[in-house]
Short mmCIF file of C-alpha atoms and ligand atoms in Angstrom, two decimals:
data_model
loop_
_atom_site.label_atom_id
_atom_site.label_comp_id
_atom_site.label_asym_id
_atom_site.label_seq_id
_atom_site.Cartn_x
_atom_site.Cartn_y
_atom_site.Cartn_z
CA MET A 1 102.34 59.64 156.35
CA THR A 2 98.88 59.93 154.87
CA ASN A 3 97.14 63.17 154.03
CA ARG A 4 93.52 62.60 154.88
CA ALA A 5 90.59 64.98 154.86
CA ALA A 6 89.57 65.95 158.41
CA GLY A 7 86.04 67.05 159.26
CA VAL A 8 83.21 67.08 161.76
CA TRP A 9 81.90 63.80 163.11
CA GLY A 10 79.72 65.35 165.79
CA ILE A 11 78.86 68.66 167.41
CA GLY A 12 77.30 69.89 170.67
CA SER A 13 76.98 73.01 172.78
CA TYR A 14 75.90 74.17 176.21
CA VAL A 15 74.91 77.46 177.77
CA PRO A 16 74.19 78.00 181.46
CA GLU A 17 70.57 78.66 182.46
CA LYS A 18 70.99 82.05 184.09
CA ILE A 19 70.23 84.97 181.78
CA LEU A 20 71.65 88.46 182.35
CA SER A 21 69.60 90.88 180.25
CA ASN A 22 70.44 94.42 179.21
CA PHE A 23 67.74 95.51 181.67
CA ASP A 24 69.59 93.71 184.48
CA LEU A 25 72.78 95.53 183.44
CA GLU A 26 70.95 98.88 183.56
CA LYS A 27 70.70 98.29 187.32
CA MET A 28 74.42 97.54 187.63
CA VAL A 29 76.18 100.19 185.49
CA ASP A 30 75.34 103.48 183.78
CA THR A 31 74.00 102.01 180.53
CA SER A 32 70.73 101.33 178.74
CA ASP A 33 69.14 98.53 176.76
CA GLU A 34 68.82 100.94 173.85
CA TRP A 35 72.57 101.80 173.87
CA ILE A 36 73.70 98.18 174.11
CA THR A 37 71.27 96.93 171.45
CA THR A 38 72.05 99.63 168.88
CA ARG A 39 75.85 99.61 169.45
CA THR A 40 76.39 95.86 169.77
CA GLY A 41 73.24 93.86 168.87
CA ILE A 42 73.39 92.10 172.26
CA GLN A 43 70.15 91.72 174.23
CA GLU A 44 71.16 89.16 176.82
CA ARG A 45 73.97 86.81 177.78
CA ARG A 46 74.32 83.68 179.97
CA LEU A 47 76.12 83.45 183.32
CA ALA A 48 77.63 80.29 184.76
CA ALA A 49 76.28 79.19 188.15
CA PRO A 50 78.65 79.96 191.06
CA GLU A 51 79.75 76.33 191.27
CA GLN A 52 80.40 76.04 187.50
CA ALA A 53 83.83 76.62 185.97
CA THR A 54 84.98 76.43 182.35
CA SER A 55 85.65 72.66 182.46
CA ASP A 56 82.06 72.06 183.61
CA LEU A 57 80.61 73.95 180.65
CA ALA A 58 83.12 72.18 178.39
CA TYR A 59 81.98 68.81 179.74
CA TYR A 60 78.31 69.32 178.86
CA ALA A 61 79.14 70.47 175.32
CA ALA A 62 81.67 67.66 174.80
CA ASP A 63 79.24 65.02 176.03
CA LYS A 64 76.70 66.12 173.41
CA ALA A 65 79.31 66.25 170.63
CA LEU A 66 80.47 62.69 171.47
CA ALA A 67 76.87 61.43 171.42
CA ASP A 68 76.25 63.14 168.08
CA ALA A 69 79.43 61.59 166.67
CA GLY A 70 78.64 58.14 168.05
CA VAL A 71 82.09 58.13 169.68
CA LYS A 72 82.87 56.98 173.23
CA ALA A 73 85.14 59.15 175.37
CA GLU A 74 87.58 56.22 175.70
CA GLU A 75 88.12 56.31 171.94
CA LEU A 76 89.41 59.90 171.90
CA ASP A 77 93.07 60.36 170.96
CA LEU A 78 93.38 64.05 171.76
CA ILE A 79 91.47 66.83 173.55
CA ILE A 80 92.08 70.47 172.67
CA VAL A 81 90.36 73.11 174.79
CA ALA A 82 90.48 76.61 173.37
CA THR A 83 89.76 79.06 176.18
CA SER A 84 90.52 82.53 177.49
CA SER A 85 89.13 81.71 180.93
CA PRO A 86 90.63 78.34 181.98
CA ASP A 87 89.78 76.84 185.37
CA HIS A 88 93.45 77.43 186.38
CA LEU A 89 96.71 78.62 184.81
CA PHE A 90 97.55 74.95 185.22
CA PRO A 91 96.61 72.11 185.16
CA ALA A 92 95.16 72.45 181.68
CA THR A 93 91.37 72.56 181.44
CA ALA A 94 91.82 69.72 178.93
CA ALA A 95 93.15 67.53 181.77
CA LEU A 96 90.11 68.23 183.96
CA LEU A 97 87.84 67.48 181.02
CA GLN A 98 89.75 64.29 180.18
CA GLU A 99 89.19 63.00 183.72
CA ARG A 100 85.51 63.92 183.82
CA LEU A 101 84.78 62.38 180.42
CA GLY A 102 86.80 59.25 181.20
CA ALA A 103 88.86 59.74 178.03
CA LYS A 104 91.47 57.29 179.26
CA LYS A 105 93.85 57.19 176.29
CA ALA A 106 93.61 60.87 175.23
CA GLY A 107 96.41 63.40 175.33
CA GLY A 108 95.44 67.02 175.40
CA PHE A 109 96.21 70.65 176.00
CA ASP A 110 94.67 74.11 176.25
CA LEU A 111 95.11 76.54 173.42
CA SER A 112 95.15 80.26 174.12
CA VAL A 113 94.66 82.73 171.29
CA ALA A 114 91.72 84.64 172.82
CA CYS A 115 88.61 84.68 170.62
CA SER A 116 90.48 83.30 167.59
CA GLY A 117 91.22 80.13 169.59
CA TYR A 118 88.51 77.86 168.26
CA ILE A 119 89.54 78.21 164.63
CA TYR A 120 93.20 77.76 165.59
CA ALA A 121 92.21 74.61 167.48
CA LEU A 122 90.30 73.24 164.47
CA ALA A 123 93.34 73.88 162.29
CA VAL A 124 95.58 72.03 164.77
CA ALA A 125 93.16 69.10 165.07
CA ALA A 126 92.94 68.84 161.27
CA GLN A 127 96.73 68.46 161.02
CA PHE A 128 96.79 65.56 163.50
CA VAL A 129 94.04 63.78 161.57
CA ALA A 130 95.53 64.59 158.14
CA THR A 131 98.89 63.04 159.00
CA GLY A 132 97.22 59.90 160.33
CA LEU A 133 98.66 60.37 163.82
CA HIS A 134 95.17 60.63 165.37
CA GLU A 135 91.67 59.39 164.48
CA LYS A 136 89.41 61.20 166.91
CA VAL A 137 90.14 64.65 168.26
CA LEU A 138 87.78 66.55 170.57
CA VAL A 139 87.91 70.31 170.01
CA VAL A 140 86.16 72.43 172.64
CA GLY A 141 85.70 76.17 173.01
CA ALA A 142 84.57 77.00 176.54
CA GLU A 143 84.38 80.17 178.60
CA THR A 144 83.29 81.59 181.93
CA LEU A 145 84.14 85.16 180.96
CA SER A 146 81.83 86.47 183.68
CA ARG A 147 84.66 85.60 186.12
CA ILE A 148 87.17 87.87 184.39
CA VAL A 149 84.90 90.81 183.53
CA ASN A 150 84.61 93.85 185.77
CA PHE A 151 80.87 94.37 186.25
CA GLU A 152 81.56 97.99 187.23
CA ASP A 153 83.08 98.79 183.81
CA ARG A 154 80.30 99.54 181.33
CA GLY A 155 82.74 99.36 178.41
CA THR A 156 83.28 95.61 178.88
CA ALA A 157 80.55 94.33 181.26
CA ILE A 158 77.89 94.52 178.55
CA LEU A 159 79.79 92.48 175.96
CA PHE A 160 80.69 89.08 177.33
CA GLY A 161 78.91 85.86 178.33
CA ASP A 162 79.51 82.22 179.31
CA GLY A 163 79.03 79.01 177.30
CA ALA A 164 80.72 76.18 175.42
CA GLY A 165 80.72 74.39 172.09
CA ALA A 166 82.47 71.22 170.95
CA MET A 167 83.15 69.10 167.87
CA VAL A 168 84.64 65.67 167.34
CA ILE A 169 87.06 65.93 164.41
CA GLY A 170 88.03 62.81 162.48
CA PRO A 171 88.81 61.54 158.97
CA VAL A 172 86.06 62.24 156.42
CA GLU A 173 85.46 61.43 152.78
CA ALA A 174 87.79 63.27 150.37
CA GLY A 175 86.32 66.60 149.29
CA TYR A 176 84.72 67.31 152.69
CA GLY A 177 85.93 68.78 155.97
CA LEU A 178 88.41 71.49 156.86
CA MET A 179 89.71 72.62 153.49
CA GLY A 180 91.89 75.63 154.22
CA HIS A 181 93.01 77.93 157.01
CA HIS A 182 94.47 81.35 157.52
CA LEU A 183 95.97 82.15 160.94
CA GLY A 184 97.43 85.50 162.01
CA LEU A 185 98.91 87.46 164.92
CA ASP A 186 99.96 91.06 165.48
CA GLY A 187 101.46 91.39 168.95
CA SER A 188 102.02 95.13 168.49
CA GLY A 189 98.35 95.44 169.50
CA ALA A 190 98.68 93.23 172.60
CA GLU A 191 97.75 96.03 174.98
CA LEU A 192 94.50 96.87 173.19
CA LEU A 193 92.78 93.82 174.65
CA SER A 194 94.21 91.90 177.59
CA LEU A 195 93.86 90.43 181.03
CA PRO A 196 96.74 92.42 182.53
CA ALA A 197 97.30 90.64 185.86
CA GLY A 198 97.31 87.13 187.24
CA GLY A 199 100.15 85.84 185.06
CA SER A 200 103.93 86.11 185.48
CA ARG A 201 104.09 89.76 184.31
CA GLU A 202 101.81 91.04 187.07
CA PRO A 203 101.23 88.36 189.69
CA LEU A 204 98.16 88.83 191.89
CA SER A 205 98.70 91.27 194.76
CA GLU A 206 96.63 93.65 196.84
CA GLU A 207 97.69 96.44 194.49
CA VAL A 208 96.44 94.48 191.48
CA LEU A 209 93.09 93.81 193.11
CA LYS A 210 92.72 97.46 194.18
CA ASN A 211 93.28 98.62 190.60
CA LYS A 212 91.11 95.82 189.17
CA ARG A 213 93.92 94.61 186.92
CA GLN A 214 92.64 91.05 187.21
CA TYR A 215 89.82 91.92 184.79
CA VAL A 216 89.59 92.28 181.00
CA ASP A 217 91.03 95.59 179.82
CA MET A 218 90.00 96.79 176.37
CA ASN A 219 90.30 99.77 174.07
CA GLY A 220 86.94 99.16 172.37
CA LYS A 221 87.29 101.75 169.61
CA GLU A 222 90.70 100.49 168.42
CA VAL A 223 89.64 96.83 168.62
CA TYR A 224 86.55 97.72 166.60
CA LYS A 225 88.58 99.31 163.79
CA PHE A 226 90.98 96.36 163.72
CA ALA A 227 88.11 93.86 163.71
CA VAL A 228 86.20 95.37 160.80
CA ASN A 229 89.29 95.21 158.56
CA ILE A 230 90.71 91.87 159.65
CA MET A 231 87.44 89.92 159.45
CA GLY A 232 87.24 90.87 155.78
CA ASP A 233 90.96 90.33 155.07
CA ALA A 234 90.97 86.88 156.69
CA THR A 235 87.81 85.87 154.81
CA LEU A 236 89.44 86.91 151.55
CA LYS A 237 92.59 84.89 152.31
CA VAL A 238 90.59 81.70 152.85
CA LEU A 239 88.57 82.27 149.69
CA GLU A 240 91.88 82.66 147.80
CA THR A 241 93.45 79.58 149.44
CA THR A 242 90.48 77.36 148.63
CA GLY A 243 89.78 78.84 145.19
CA LEU A 244 86.18 79.64 146.16
CA THR A 245 84.16 82.79 145.48
CA PRO A 246 81.72 84.50 147.88
CA GLU A 247 78.85 82.92 145.88
CA ASP A 248 80.18 79.45 146.82
CA ILE A 249 79.72 80.15 150.54
CA ASP A 250 76.50 78.74 151.97
CA LEU A 251 76.95 79.98 155.54
CA TYR A 252 79.20 82.72 156.87
CA VAL A 253 80.10 82.05 160.52
CA PRO A 254 81.73 85.12 162.05
CA HIS A 255 82.91 85.48 165.64
CA GLN A 256 80.06 87.10 167.58
CA ALA A 257 81.61 90.22 169.11
CA ASN A 258 79.47 93.04 167.75
CA TYR A 259 76.59 92.93 165.24
CA ARG A 260 77.99 95.97 163.43
CA ILE A 261 81.36 94.24 162.91
CA ILE A 262 79.58 91.16 161.52
CA GLU A 263 77.40 93.25 159.21
CA ALA A 264 80.36 95.23 157.88
CA SER A 265 82.40 92.12 157.03
CA ALA A 266 79.40 90.41 155.40
CA LYS A 267 78.73 93.50 153.29
CA ARG A 268 82.29 93.47 151.92
CA PHE A 269 81.52 90.16 150.18
CA ASN A 270 77.82 90.82 149.51
CA PHE A 271 76.87 87.89 151.75
CA PRO A 272 73.11 88.30 152.28
CA MET A 273 72.33 88.39 156.03
CA GLU A 274 70.24 85.15 155.70
CA LYS A 275 73.55 83.36 155.03
CA VAL A 276 75.21 84.81 158.13
CA LEU A 277 74.94 82.90 161.41
CA ILE A 278 74.03 85.30 164.21
CA ASN A 279 73.23 84.54 167.83
CA ILE A 280 74.96 87.49 169.50
CA HIS A 281 71.58 88.87 170.65
CA LYS A 282 71.16 85.80 172.91
CA TYR A 283 74.67 85.12 174.17
CA GLY A 284 76.90 88.17 173.65
CA ASN A 285 80.58 87.49 173.02
CA VAL A 286 81.48 84.02 174.36
CA SER A 287 85.03 84.23 172.97
CA THR A 288 86.23 80.79 171.81
CA ALA A 289 82.72 79.31 172.12
CA THR A 290 80.90 81.63 169.71
CA ILE A 291 81.74 79.70 166.53
CA PRO A 292 80.84 76.15 167.65
CA LEU A 293 77.75 77.49 169.47
CA ALA A 294 76.51 79.22 166.32
CA ILE A 295 77.20 76.19 164.12
CA ASP A 296 75.53 73.82 166.57
CA GLU A 297 72.40 75.95 166.74
CA ALA A 298 72.18 76.11 162.95
CA TYR A 299 72.76 72.34 162.75
CA GLN A 300 70.01 71.64 165.30
CA GLU A 301 67.64 73.90 163.32
CA GLY A 302 68.37 71.91 160.14
CA ARG A 303 70.04 74.89 158.44
CA ILE A 304 73.20 72.93 157.51
CA LYS A 305 73.23 70.14 154.92
CA ASP A 306 76.00 67.92 153.60
CA GLY A 307 78.16 69.67 151.04
CA ASP A 308 77.50 73.17 152.46
CA ASN A 309 80.52 75.46 152.55
CA LEU A 310 80.87 77.21 155.91
CA LEU A 311 83.34 80.06 156.14
CA LEU A 312 84.46 80.55 159.75
CA VAL A 313 86.24 83.77 160.76
CA ALA A 314 87.29 85.26 164.10
CA PHE A 315 89.46 87.94 165.68
CA GLY A 316 90.55 88.60 169.23
CA GLY A 317 93.18 89.57 171.73
CA GLY A 318 96.80 89.17 170.67
CA LEU A 319 95.83 90.78 168.46
CA SER A 320 94.89 87.63 166.60
CA TRP A 321 92.71 86.40 163.78
CA ALA A 322 91.82 83.15 162.04
CA ALA A 323 89.59 81.83 159.28
CA SER A 324 88.75 78.36 157.94
CA LEU A 325 86.66 76.79 155.23
CA LEU A 326 84.62 73.83 156.47
CA ARG A 327 82.71 71.72 153.96
CA TRP A 328 80.05 69.96 156.01
CA GLY A 329 79.52 66.21 155.73
CA GLY A 330 81.51 63.18 154.62
CA ARG A 331 81.55 61.60 158.07
CA PRO A 332 81.41 57.82 158.29
CA GLU A 333 78.12 56.08 159.06
CA LYS A 334 77.61 55.74 162.84
N1 ACO B 401 76.47 102.24 177.92
C1 ACO B 401 76.26 103.52 177.63
N2 ACO B 401 77.24 104.32 177.15
C2 ACO B 401 78.45 103.77 176.93
C3 ACO B 401 78.72 102.40 177.20
C4 ACO B 401 77.66 101.63 177.72
N3 ACO B 401 77.79 100.34 178.03
N4 ACO B 401 80.00 102.15 176.89
C5 ACO B 401 80.52 103.28 176.42
N5 ACO B 401 79.58 104.27 176.45
C6 ACO B 401 79.71 105.66 176.02
C7 ACO B 401 81.15 106.11 175.95
O1 ACO B 401 81.58 106.56 177.22
C8 ACO B 401 81.08 107.22 174.94
O2 ACO B 401 80.60 108.39 175.57
P1 ACO B 401 81.19 109.84 175.16
O3 ACO B 401 80.87 109.99 173.69
O4 ACO B 401 80.44 110.75 176.06
O5 ACO B 401 82.66 109.73 175.43
C9 ACO B 401 80.00 106.75 173.96
O6 ACO B 401 79.23 105.77 174.67
C10 ACO B 401 80.56 106.13 172.71
O7 ACO B 401 81.57 105.19 173.09
P2 ACO B 401 82.40 104.39 172.05
O8 ACO B 401 83.44 103.59 172.78
O9 ACO B 401 82.83 105.29 170.95
O10 ACO B 401 81.28 103.41 171.48
P3 ACO B 401 81.37 102.42 170.29
O11 ACO B 401 80.32 102.71 169.31
O12 ACO B 401 82.79 102.26 169.80
O13 ACO B 401 80.96 101.05 170.98
C11 ACO B 401 81.97 99.04 171.78
C12 ACO B 401 81.74 100.53 172.03
C13 ACO B 401 80.61 98.36 171.77
C14 ACO B 401 82.81 98.46 172.91
C15 ACO B 401 82.67 98.86 170.42
O14 ACO B 401 83.78 99.73 170.34
C16 ACO B 401 83.10 97.47 170.16
O15 ACO B 401 82.30 96.55 170.01
N6 ACO B 401 84.43 97.25 170.02
C17 ACO B 401 84.97 95.93 169.73
C18 ACO B 401 85.09 95.19 171.01
C19 ACO B 401 85.33 93.72 170.81
O16 ACO B 401 84.89 93.14 169.85
N7 ACO B 401 85.99 93.09 171.79
C20 ACO B 401 86.12 91.68 171.85
C21 ACO B 401 87.25 91.16 171.04
S1 ACO B 401 87.33 89.46 171.07
C22 ACO B 401 88.34 88.88 172.38
O17 ACO B 401 89.46 88.49 172.16
C23 ACO B 401 87.81 88.93 173.77
#
C-alpha cells in the first residue's frame, strides 16, 4: 500500500439556463425580494429544464472537468456522485453518468449526506487514491432540488436551486491536494431537515401527495442555529488537524445556504470577506453542488493559484457536517 497525496486534476461546473428571480417568486408565494435578499443573500437561482434530471446536469459538469484534467472518460476508475436529488432511488445516478460519459472501466456509487455530501465524497475519493487502489476518480455534486421543493411553501421555495460541479481527483505532488478532513453526523436532528416520503419509511401514496410529504421539510430557525455553530467548529477541527492557522487560509469555501451563516462563520476566524467564496446571490443553495460550483467559478476567474490553501466547509440534513483542507496544485503536466 502506498500513501499518496490526492488532489484536483481538473474541475468543471454547469448551471441550467433558466433563472428564477426573487421577483418571480413574489408572484408565486407571499414573499418579497427585500425579505429574501436581507434574510438569505439570494437574488436568483437556476431551474433545470423539464427534460433535465440530475444525471444530465452531472454530465455537463463532468465533461468539463475531464477536459480540464486532460483525462478521457475511459480512463476513470471510479465515479462518485454526491446528491440529495438523484434521478431515481436506484439505479445510482453514477451508473447513468457512467453510461453517458462512456466511462467503460469505472465503478461508482451515489453518496447521500445531504449538503455535506461533496466534501464527504472528496474525502472518500482521496482515500482510494492515497492507497493506490485508484488513479482517477470523478467526484460530482449534482442537484435538481426544484423537483423536491414545494413551490407553495415560502419557507423553503426561496432557498434552493439546480446545478452541478465536478472534479477529477488523482495523485498529486507531495505537499499538495486534500490534506485533512473532518466529517460529522448528529442523527438526533434528522427531523429538522428531511424529505419525509418516497423512501421505505413513508412510501408514496395518495395520502403522502395530499399532505405534500414528498417535498423538503425544514425547521429553518433550528437549522440556522445549528449551522452557525457547526460551520465554525468544523473549520476549527480542520485547522487543528492540518496545523494551520486562519492566516494560512487563502480562500474560505463555505456551503452556500444563507449569506448570514457564511458571514458569521467567517467572522469567527477573522477571514476578510474578500477571502470568502460567495455565489449564493446567483444560485441559492444547490446542496452538494455549491462547493465545486464556487471553486470552479473562482478558478475560471483566475482567483486560485498553485499552493493556495482552500478551506472547504459544509453542513446539511442528517444533521451532517464536513470540512476539508485542499492545497491547490501539484497535478501532473497534461
Ligand atoms: N418571505 C417572507 N416572509 C417569510 C418567508 C419568506 N420567504 N419565510 C418566512 N417568513 C416569515 C416567517 O413566517 C416569520 O414571520 P412571523 O415573524 O410573522 O412568524 C418571519 O418571516 C421570520 O421567520 P424566520 O423563520 O424567523 O426567519 P429567519 O430569519 O430564520 O430566516 C431562513 C428563515 C432563511 C429559512 C433561515 O432560518 C435559514 O436560512 N435557515 C437555515 C436553512 C438552511 O440552511 N437550510 C439548508 C440546509 S442544507 C441541506 O442539507 C439542504
